[in-house]
XYZ file of C-alpha atoms in Angstrom:
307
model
C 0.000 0.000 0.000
C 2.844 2.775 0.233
C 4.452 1.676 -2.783
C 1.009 2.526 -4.072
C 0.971 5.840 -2.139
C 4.558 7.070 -3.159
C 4.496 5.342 -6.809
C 2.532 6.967 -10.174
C -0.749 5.884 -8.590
C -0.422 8.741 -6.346
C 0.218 11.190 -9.579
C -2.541 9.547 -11.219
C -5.093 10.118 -8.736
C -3.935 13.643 -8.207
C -4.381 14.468 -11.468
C -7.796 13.067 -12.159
C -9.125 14.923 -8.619
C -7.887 17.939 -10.306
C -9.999 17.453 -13.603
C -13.003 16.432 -11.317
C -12.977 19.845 -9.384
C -12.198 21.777 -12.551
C -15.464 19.746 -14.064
C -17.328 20.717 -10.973
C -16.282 24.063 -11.051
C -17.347 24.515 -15.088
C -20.722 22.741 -14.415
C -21.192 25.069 -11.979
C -20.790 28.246 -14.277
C -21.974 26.340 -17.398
C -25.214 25.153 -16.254
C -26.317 27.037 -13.595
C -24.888 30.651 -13.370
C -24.391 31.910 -17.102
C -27.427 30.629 -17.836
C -29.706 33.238 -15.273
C -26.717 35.938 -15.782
C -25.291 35.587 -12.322
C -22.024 37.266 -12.069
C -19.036 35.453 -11.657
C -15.645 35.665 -10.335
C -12.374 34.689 -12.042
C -11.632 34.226 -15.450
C -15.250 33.938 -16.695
C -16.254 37.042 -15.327
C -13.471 38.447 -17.432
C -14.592 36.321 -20.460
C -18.518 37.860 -20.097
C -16.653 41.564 -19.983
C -15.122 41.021 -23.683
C -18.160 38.862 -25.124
C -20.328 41.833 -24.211
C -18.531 44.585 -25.089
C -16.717 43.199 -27.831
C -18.628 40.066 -29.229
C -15.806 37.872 -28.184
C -16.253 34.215 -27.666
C -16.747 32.999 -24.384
C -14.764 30.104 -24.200
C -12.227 31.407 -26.393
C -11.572 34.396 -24.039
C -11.259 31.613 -21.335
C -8.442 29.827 -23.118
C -6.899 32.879 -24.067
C -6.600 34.596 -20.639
C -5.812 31.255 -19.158
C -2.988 30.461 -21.116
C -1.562 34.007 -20.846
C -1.733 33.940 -17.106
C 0.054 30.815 -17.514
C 3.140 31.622 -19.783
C 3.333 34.696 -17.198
C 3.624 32.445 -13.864
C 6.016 30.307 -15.792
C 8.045 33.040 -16.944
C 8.300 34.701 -13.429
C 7.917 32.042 -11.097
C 9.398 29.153 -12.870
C 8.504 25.752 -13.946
C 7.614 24.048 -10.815
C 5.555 27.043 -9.777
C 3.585 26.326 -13.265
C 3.990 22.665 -12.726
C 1.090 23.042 -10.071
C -1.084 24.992 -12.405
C -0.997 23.405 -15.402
C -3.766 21.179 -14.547
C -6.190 23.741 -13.732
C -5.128 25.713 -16.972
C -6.058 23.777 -19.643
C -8.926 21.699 -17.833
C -11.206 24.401 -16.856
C -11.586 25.833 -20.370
C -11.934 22.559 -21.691
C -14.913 21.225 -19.238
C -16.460 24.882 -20.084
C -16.247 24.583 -23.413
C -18.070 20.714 -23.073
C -20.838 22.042 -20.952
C -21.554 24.988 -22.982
C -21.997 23.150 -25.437
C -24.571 20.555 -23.400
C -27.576 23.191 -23.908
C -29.687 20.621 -22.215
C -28.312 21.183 -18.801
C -28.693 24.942 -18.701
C -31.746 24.865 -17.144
C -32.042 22.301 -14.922
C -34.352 24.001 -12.560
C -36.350 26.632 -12.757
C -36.017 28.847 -9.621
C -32.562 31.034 -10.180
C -32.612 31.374 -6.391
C -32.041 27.327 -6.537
C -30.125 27.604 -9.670
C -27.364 30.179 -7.041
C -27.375 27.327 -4.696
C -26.856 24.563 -6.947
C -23.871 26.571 -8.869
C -22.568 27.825 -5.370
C -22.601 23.557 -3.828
C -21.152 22.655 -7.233
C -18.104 24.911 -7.370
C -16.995 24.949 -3.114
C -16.798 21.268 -3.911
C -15.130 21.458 -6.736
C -12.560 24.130 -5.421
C -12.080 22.131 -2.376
C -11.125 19.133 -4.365
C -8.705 20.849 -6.054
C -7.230 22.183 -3.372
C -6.882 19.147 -1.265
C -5.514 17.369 -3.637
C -3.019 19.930 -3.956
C -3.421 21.341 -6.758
C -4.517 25.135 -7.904
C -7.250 26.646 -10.449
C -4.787 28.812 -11.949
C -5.777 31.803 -13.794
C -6.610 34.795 -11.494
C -5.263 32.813 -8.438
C -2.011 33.469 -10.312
C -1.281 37.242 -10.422
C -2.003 37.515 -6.390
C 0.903 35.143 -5.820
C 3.059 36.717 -8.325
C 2.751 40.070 -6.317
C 3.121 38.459 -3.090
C 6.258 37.022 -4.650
C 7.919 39.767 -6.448
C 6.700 43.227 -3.978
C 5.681 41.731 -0.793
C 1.642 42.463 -1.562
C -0.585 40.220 0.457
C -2.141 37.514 -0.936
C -5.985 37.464 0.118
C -6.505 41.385 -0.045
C -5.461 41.821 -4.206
C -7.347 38.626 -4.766
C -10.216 40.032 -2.732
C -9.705 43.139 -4.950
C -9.021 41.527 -8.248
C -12.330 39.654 -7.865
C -14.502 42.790 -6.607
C -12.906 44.569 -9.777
C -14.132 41.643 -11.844
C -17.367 41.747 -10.287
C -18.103 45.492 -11.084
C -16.864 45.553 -14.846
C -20.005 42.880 -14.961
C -22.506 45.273 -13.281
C -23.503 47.787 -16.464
C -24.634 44.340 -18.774
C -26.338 42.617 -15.833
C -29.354 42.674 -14.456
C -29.863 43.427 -10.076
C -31.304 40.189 -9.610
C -28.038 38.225 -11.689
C -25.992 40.298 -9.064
C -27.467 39.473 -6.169
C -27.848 35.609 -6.935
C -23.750 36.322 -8.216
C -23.676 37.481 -4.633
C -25.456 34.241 -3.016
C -23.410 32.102 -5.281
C -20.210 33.539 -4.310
C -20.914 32.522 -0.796
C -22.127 29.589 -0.772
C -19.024 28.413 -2.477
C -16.854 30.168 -0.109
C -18.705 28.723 2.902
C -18.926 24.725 1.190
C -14.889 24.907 0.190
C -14.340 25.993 3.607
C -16.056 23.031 4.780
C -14.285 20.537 2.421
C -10.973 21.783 3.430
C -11.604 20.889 7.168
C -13.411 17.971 6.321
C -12.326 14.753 8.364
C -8.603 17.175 9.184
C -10.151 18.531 12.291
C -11.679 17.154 16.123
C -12.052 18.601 19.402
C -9.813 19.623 22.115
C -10.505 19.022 25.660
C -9.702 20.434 28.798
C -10.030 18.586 31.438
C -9.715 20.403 34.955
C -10.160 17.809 38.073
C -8.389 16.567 41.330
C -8.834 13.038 40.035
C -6.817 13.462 36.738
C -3.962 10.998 37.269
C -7.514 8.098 37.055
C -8.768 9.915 34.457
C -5.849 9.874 32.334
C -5.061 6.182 32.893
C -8.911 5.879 31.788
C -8.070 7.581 28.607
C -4.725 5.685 27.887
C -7.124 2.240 27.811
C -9.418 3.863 25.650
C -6.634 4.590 23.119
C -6.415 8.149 23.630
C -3.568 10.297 23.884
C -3.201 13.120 26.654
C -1.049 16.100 27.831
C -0.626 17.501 31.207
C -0.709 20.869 31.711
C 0.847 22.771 34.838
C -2.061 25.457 36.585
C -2.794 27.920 38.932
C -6.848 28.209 39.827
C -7.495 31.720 40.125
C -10.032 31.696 42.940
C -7.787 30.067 45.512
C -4.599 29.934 43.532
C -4.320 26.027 43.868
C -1.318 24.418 42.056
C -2.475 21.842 40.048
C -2.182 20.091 36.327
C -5.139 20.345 33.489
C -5.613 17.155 31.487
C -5.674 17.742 27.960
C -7.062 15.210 25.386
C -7.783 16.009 21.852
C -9.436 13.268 19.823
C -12.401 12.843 17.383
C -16.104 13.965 17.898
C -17.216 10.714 17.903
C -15.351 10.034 20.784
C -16.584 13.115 22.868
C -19.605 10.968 25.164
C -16.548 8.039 25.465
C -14.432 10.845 27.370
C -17.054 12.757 29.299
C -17.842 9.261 30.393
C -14.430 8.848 31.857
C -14.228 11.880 33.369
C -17.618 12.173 35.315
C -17.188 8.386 36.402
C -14.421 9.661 38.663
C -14.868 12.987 39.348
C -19.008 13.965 39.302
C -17.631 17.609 40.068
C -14.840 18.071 37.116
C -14.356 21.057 35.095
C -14.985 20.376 31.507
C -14.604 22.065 28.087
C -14.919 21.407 24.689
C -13.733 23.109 21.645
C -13.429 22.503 17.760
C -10.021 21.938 16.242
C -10.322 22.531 12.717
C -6.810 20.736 11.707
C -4.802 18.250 13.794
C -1.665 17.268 12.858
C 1.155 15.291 14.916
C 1.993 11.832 16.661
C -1.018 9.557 17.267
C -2.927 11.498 14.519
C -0.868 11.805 11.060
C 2.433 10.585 11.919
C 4.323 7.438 13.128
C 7.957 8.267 14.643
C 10.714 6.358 14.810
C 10.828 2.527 16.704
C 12.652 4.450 19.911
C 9.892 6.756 20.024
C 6.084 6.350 21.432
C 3.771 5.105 18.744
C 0.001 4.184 18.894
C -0.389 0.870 19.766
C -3.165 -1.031 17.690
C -5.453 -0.398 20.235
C -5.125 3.247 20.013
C -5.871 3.160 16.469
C -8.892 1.384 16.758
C -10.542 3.789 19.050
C -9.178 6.747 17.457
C -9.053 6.114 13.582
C -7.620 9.279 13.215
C -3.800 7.452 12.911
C -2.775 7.574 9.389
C 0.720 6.172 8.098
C 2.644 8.444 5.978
């Protein structure tokens, strides 16, 4: 299985998450927000600027701005900066191209409220493909990293900026309602690519404040959990003592409140999300003189993957 992992099936399953989320992403704009004249960010709002004012072809503009945005990452940043692009280049246009073409699936619903949701579910999914699997969407992602690169500019602001821009050259040729459901659409897709990102990468953190710790912590240790102690001071009284600190799944949250109230009724609990967790007993395995997860452990956590 890591032969598989490390070896061309890895590159091969990269790439063809990269063409799904590009595929979502062009469904997305293809059949549900051209077709009720939503605005739209990124290179097709660019490519509805020049086929209004200037009769251009839609798809052609696509390719066209793609490619140039291209040739200019790879001329600044290199080839292994384009190297993560390239995907995302040439796939997008393509997939928009094919479902512009697929006139059948413009209207798929009636309601353009429904039509914002649908386009906004479709392309958060599809961007948060493509980003887990490491990959990028190119085109106006590109100049934002360019600047960062070359002048210092921060990142999110000119690609906040570049995309409000692209969003008001739209406004003269479209309608209030296509820029309010451009509005929706926008996000919805922020909001579900959020989501995807954190997906299964997150859990909760615990803190566990009690006299009985040292039982509670052997309690966790059975149940496969890892735990930190942490040296405290209660303000009240200004007690020395040590907070317990557990961070595991969600599904295991009842297991460990459990624990704790089974020896201490009284025991000062919290609870709060972790959107990432990285580490030992989570995402890595260390070396044989080192503590690992016994097989236990991994059963009750399943949150242990080998790199």
């Amino acid at each position: 299985m890591k032969k598989m992992k490390n070896g061309p099936w890895k590159a091969v399953i990269t790439f063809l998450l990269l063409v799904l989320g590009n595929a979502l992403n062009a469904a997305a704009i293809a059949c549900f927000a051209l077709p009720y004249g939503m605005v739209v960010s990124g290179v097709s709002g660019i490519a509805k600027f020049f086929q209004y004012f200037f009769g251009a072809n839609l798809n052609m503009v696509v390719y066209a701005v793609n490619i140039l945005i291209f040739l200019v990452g790879l001329f600044i940043m290199g080839k292994r900066f384009a190297a993560t692009i390239i995907v995302g280049t040439f796939a997008f246009p393509i997939c928009l191209q094919f479902f512009n073409h697929l006139t059948m699936l413009h209207h798929l619903v009636d309601d353009p409220l429904i039509a914002a949701i649908c386009a906004g579910l479709l392309d958060g999914l599809g961007l948060g493909i493509i980003i887990r699997a490491g990959g990028s969407t190119g085109g106006i992602d590109v100049p934002p990293i360019i600047l960062h690169s070359k002048f210092g500019l921060p990142v999110a602001p000119v690609m906040y900026a570049i995309d409000f821009t692209i969003f008001i050259i739209q406004i003269p040729f479209t309608k209030s309602n296509g820029v309010i459901l451009g509005i929706i659409y926008a996000l919805i897709y922020s909001v579900v690519m959020n989501k995807i990102l954190v997906f299964d990468q997150g859990g909760v953190q615990m803190l566990i404040f009690s006299k009985a710790n040292q039982e509670i912590n052997e309690r966790l240790m059975q149940m496969g959990l890892g735990s930190t102690f942490l040296h405290s001071k209660t303000g009240y009284l200004g007690e020395e003592q040590d907070t317990l600190v557990c961070v595991t799944s969600a599904r295991n949250i009842n297991a460990v409140k459990n624990a704790v109230f089974q020896f201490d009724e009284k025991a000062f609990l919290t609870i709060s999300s972790v959107s990432e967790v990285n580490g030992n007993g989570y995402t890595l395995w260390l070396d044989d003189d080192m503590y690992q997860p016994d097989r236990g452990e991994r059963r009750a956590g399943r949150l242990v993957k080998k790199k």
